[in-house]
C-alpha positions as CSV (number, residue, x, y, z in Angstrom):
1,X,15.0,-16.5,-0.3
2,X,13.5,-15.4,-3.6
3,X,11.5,-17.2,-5.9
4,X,10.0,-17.5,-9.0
5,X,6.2,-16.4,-8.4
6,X,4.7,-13.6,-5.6
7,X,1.9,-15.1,-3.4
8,X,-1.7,-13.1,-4.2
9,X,-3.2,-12.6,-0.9
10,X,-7.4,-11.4,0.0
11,X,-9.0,-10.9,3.2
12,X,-10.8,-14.7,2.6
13,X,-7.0,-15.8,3.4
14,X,-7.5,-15.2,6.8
15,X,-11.2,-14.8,7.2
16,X,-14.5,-16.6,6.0
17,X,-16.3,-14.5,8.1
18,X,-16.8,-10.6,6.6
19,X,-14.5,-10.2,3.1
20,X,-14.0,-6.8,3.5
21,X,-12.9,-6.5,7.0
22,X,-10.5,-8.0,9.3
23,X,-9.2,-7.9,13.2
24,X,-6.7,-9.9,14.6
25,X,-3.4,-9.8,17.1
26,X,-0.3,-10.2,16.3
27,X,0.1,-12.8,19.6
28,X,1.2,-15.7,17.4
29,X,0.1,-14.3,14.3
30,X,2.6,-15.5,11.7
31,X,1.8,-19.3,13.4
32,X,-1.7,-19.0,12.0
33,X,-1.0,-17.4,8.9
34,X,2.5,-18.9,7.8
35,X,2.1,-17.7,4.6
36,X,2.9,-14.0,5.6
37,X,6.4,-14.6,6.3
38,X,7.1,-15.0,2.4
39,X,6.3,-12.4,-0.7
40,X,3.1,-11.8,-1.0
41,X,1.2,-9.2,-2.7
42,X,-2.5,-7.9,-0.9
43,X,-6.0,-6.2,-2.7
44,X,-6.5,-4.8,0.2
45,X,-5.4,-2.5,3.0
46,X,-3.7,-3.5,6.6
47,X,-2.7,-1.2,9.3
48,X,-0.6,-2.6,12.4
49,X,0.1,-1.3,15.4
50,X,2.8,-3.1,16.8
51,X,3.8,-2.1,20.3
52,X,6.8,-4.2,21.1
53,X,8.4,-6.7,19.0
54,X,11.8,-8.3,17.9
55,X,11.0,-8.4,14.4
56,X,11.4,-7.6,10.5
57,X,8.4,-6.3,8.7
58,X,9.3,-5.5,4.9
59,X,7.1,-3.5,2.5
60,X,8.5,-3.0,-0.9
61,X,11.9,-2.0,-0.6
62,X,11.4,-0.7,3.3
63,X,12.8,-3.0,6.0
64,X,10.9,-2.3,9.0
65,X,12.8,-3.0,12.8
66,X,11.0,-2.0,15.8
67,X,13.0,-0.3,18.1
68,X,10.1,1.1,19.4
69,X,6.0,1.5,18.9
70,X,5.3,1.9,15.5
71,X,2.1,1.5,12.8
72,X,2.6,0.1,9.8
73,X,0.5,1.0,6.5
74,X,0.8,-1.8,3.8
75,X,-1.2,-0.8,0.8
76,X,-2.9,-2.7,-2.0
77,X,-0.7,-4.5,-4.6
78,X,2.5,-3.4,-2.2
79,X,4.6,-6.5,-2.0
80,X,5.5,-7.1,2.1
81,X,7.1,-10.2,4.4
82,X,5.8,-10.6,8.2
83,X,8.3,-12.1,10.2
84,X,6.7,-11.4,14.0
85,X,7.6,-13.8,16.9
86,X,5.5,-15.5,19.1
87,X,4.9,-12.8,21.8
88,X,4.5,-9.6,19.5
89,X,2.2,-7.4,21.3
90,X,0.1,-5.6,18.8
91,X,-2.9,-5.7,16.4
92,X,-3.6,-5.5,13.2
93,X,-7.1,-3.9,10.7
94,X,-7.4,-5.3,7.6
95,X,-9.9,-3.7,5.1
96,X,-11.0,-3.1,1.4
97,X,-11.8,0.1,-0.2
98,X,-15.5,-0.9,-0.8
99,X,-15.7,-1.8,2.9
100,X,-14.3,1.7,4.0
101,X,-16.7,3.5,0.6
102,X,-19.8,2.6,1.5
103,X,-20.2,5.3,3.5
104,X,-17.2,7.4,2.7
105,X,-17.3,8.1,-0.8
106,X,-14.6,6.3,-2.9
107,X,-12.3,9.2,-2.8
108,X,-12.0,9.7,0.9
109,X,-9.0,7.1,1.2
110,X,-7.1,10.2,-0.7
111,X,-7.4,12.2,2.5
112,X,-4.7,10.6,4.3
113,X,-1.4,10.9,3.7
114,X,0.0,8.0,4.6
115,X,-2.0,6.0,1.5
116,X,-0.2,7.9,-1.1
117,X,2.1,6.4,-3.0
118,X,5.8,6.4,-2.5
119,X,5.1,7.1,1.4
120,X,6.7,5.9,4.3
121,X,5.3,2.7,5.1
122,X,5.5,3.6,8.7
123,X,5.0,5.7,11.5
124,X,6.9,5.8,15.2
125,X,5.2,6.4,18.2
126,X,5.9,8.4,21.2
127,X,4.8,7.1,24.6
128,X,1.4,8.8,24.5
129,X,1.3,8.1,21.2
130,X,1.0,4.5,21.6
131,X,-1.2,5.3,24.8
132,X,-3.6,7.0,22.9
133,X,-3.8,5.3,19.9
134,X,-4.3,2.0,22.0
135,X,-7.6,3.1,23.2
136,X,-9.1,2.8,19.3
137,X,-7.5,-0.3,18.5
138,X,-9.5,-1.8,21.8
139,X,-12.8,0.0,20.7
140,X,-12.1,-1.5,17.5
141,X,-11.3,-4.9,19.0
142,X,-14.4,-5.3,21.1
143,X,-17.0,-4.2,17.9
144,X,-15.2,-6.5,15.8
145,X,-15.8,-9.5,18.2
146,X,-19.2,-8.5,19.3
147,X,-22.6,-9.9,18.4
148,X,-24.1,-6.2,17.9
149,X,-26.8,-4.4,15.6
150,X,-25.1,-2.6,12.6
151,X,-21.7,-4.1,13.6
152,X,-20.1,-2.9,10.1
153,X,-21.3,0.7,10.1
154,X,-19.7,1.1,13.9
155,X,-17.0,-0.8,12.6
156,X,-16.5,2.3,9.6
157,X,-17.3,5.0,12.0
158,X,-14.2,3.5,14.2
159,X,-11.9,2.9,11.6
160,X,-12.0,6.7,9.9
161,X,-11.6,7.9,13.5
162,X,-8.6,5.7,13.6
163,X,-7.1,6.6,10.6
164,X,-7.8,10.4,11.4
165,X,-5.7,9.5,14.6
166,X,-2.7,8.3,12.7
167,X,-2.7,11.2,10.0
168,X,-2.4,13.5,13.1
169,X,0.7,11.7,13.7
170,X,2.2,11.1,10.4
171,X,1.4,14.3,9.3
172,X,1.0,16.9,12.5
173,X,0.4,20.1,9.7
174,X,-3.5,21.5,9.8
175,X,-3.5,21.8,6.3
176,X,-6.8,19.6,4.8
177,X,-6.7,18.2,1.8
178,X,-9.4,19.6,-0.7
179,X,-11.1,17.6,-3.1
180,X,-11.3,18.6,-6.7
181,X,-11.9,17.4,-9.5
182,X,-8.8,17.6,-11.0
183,X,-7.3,16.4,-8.5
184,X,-10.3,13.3,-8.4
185,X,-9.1,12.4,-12.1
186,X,-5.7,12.3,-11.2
187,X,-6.4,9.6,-8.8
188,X,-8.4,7.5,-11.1
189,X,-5.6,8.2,-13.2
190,X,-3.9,6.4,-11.5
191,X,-5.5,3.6,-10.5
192,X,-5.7,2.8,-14.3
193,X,-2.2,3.1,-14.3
194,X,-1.7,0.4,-11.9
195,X,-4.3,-1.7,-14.1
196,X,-2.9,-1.4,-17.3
197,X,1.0,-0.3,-17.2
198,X,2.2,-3.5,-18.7
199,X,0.3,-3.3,-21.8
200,X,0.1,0.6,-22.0
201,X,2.7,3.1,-21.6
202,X,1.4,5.6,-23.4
203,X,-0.7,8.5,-21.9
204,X,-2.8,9.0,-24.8
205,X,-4.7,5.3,-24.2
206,X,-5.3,6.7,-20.3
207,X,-6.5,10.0,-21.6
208,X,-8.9,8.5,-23.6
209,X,-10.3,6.3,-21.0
210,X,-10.7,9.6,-19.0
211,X,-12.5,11.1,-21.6
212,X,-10.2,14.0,-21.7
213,X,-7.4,15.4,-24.3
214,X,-3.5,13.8,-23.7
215,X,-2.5,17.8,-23.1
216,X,-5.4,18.0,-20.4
217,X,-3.9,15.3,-18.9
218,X,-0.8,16.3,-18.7
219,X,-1.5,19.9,-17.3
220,X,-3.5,18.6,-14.2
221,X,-0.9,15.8,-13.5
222,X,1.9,18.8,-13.3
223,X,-0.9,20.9,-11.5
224,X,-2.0,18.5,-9.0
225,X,1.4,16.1,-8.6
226,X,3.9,18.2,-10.2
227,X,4.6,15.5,-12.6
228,X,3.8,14.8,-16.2
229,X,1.6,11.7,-17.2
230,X,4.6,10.3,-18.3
231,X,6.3,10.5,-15.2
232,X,3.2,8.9,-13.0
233,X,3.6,5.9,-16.1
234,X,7.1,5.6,-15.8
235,X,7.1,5.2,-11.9
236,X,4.7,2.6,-11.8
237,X,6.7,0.5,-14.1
238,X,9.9,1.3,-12.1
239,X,8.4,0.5,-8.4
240,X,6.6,-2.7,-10.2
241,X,10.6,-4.0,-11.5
242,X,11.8,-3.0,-8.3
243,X,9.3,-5.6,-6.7
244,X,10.2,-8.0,-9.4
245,X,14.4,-7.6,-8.8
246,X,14.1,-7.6,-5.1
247,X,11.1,-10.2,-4.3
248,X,11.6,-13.0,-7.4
249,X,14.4,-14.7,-8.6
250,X,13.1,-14.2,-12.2
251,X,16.0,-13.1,-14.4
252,X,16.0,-9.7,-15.9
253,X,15.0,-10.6,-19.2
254,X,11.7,-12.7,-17.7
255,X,10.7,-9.1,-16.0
256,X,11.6,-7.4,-18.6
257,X,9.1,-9.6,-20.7
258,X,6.4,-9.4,-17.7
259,X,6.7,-5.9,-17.5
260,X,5.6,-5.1,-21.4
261,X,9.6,-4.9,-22.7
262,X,9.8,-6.0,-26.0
263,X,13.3,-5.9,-26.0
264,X,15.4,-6.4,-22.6
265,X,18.3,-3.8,-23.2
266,X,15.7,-1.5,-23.3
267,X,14.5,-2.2,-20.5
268,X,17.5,-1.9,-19.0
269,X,18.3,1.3,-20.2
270,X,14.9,2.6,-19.2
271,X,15.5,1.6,-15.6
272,X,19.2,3.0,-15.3
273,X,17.2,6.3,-16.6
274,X,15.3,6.2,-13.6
275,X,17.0,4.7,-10.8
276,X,20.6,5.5,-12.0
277,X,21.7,2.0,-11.6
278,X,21.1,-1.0,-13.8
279,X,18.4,-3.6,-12.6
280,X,21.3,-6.0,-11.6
281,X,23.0,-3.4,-9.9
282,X,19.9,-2.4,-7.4
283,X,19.3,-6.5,-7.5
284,X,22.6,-7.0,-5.7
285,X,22.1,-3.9,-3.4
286,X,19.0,-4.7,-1.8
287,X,20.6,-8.4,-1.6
288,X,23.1,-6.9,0.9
């Protein structure tokens, strides 16, 4: 059932202990945090490892079923429903970028493949696999519920060995990610993008929060993304009305109105443009 408003969930929603990092398993889980089996929208990131379940787990517009071991990656400001029953057996790490950058510099997240945007929201699992992968989720589990000097450094150390784990299985390739800076400022690109999309659609305001030219700005986006500032722009806006349509029952012209549209037939017409269908159109699909 949709309604009118998206729950805004932090780590202090299901911990008072450490606001940055979070362990718990999935035994049960959606009984002690009911609010996860509606809408909600995270800061942070979670990563799950579910090893057998009967469930749904939905991020954006994926609909997750587990017909066998799989992780799930649900990043910040993706909109996502847990529905787990009782006896899920599985875990799940919760953390925020400054948690994870305080000793891996704030670009580092970049290195794995399955925190770009657009990905897959999930990985399957072969048996050894899930074998394998098991053995850092308990190494994990027992710092996390320990009473041990430099507890949160361990706990860093673990989880970037964890994540290198899952980017050997979500992307098997040896190629390694370099880190420019071209490539850097397309990232904070970015991330001012997700910031400020409703009030600026232009590229010229990000550019000059970047300190560099519009043309500059657009040459490293094609070099680094393939795709024009305009295009990065213009996808945000379309996954944030896809949210909107499939997770609200606002009506198009209140999204349109949330989402910077003066004037709701353009907005239509803009997301038509991008998604080939009209907002109602892809409302009614993903109602089926």
């Amino acid at each position: 059932m949709r309604s009118s408003t998206i729950l805004n969930c932090t780590l202090a929603d299901f911990s008072n202990n450490n606001g940055n990092i979070f362990y718990d398993s999935l035994k049960g889980f959606t009984a002690r945090y009911p609010f996860v089996e509606e809408s909600h929208q995270q800061d942070f990131y979670s990563v799950l490892f579910i090893d057998s379940c009967a469930g749904i787990l939905e991020v954006d517009h994926h609909k997750i079923h587990f017909n066998c071991p799989k992780v799930v990656i649900i990043q910040p400001n993706c909109i996502s429903k847990i529905n787990l029953p009782p006896q899920t057996n599985g875990q799940m790490i919760s953390f925020t970028e400054t948690f994870f950058s305080l000793r891996y510099n704030n670009n580092a997240l970049n290195d794995f493949s399955f925190f770009e945007k657009d990905c897959q929201p999930y990985m399957s699992l072969s048996t050894f696999q899930n074998e394998h992968l098991q053995t850092f989720f308990e190494l994990f589990a027992y710092e996390y519920n320990a009473v041990l000097k430099d507890k949160n450094k361990v706990l860093r150390s673990y989880l970037n060995i964890l994540l290198v784990q899952l980017e050997r299985v979500y992307n098997p390739s040896s190629t390694v990610k370099t880190h420019n800076t071209k490539n850097d400022k397309v990232k904070e690109f970015e991330k001012l993008v997700e910031l400020h999309f409703r009030e600026n659609k232009l590229p010229s305001f990000y550019a000059e929060k970047l300190h560099v030219s519009t043309n500059y700005l657009n040459k490293i986006c094609k070099g680094e993304v393939r795709k024009t500032a305009g295009d990065i722009i213009r996808k945000q806006i379309t996954i944030e009305a896809q949210r909107l349509l499939h997770y609200t029952n606002l009506t198009i012209n209140q999204i349109a109105h949330d989402l910077g549209f003066e004037n709701v037939s353009y907005f239509i017409t803009f997301f038509k443009k991008q998604t080939l269908v009209t907002p109602e159109q892809f409302r009614k699909k993903e109602s089926c």
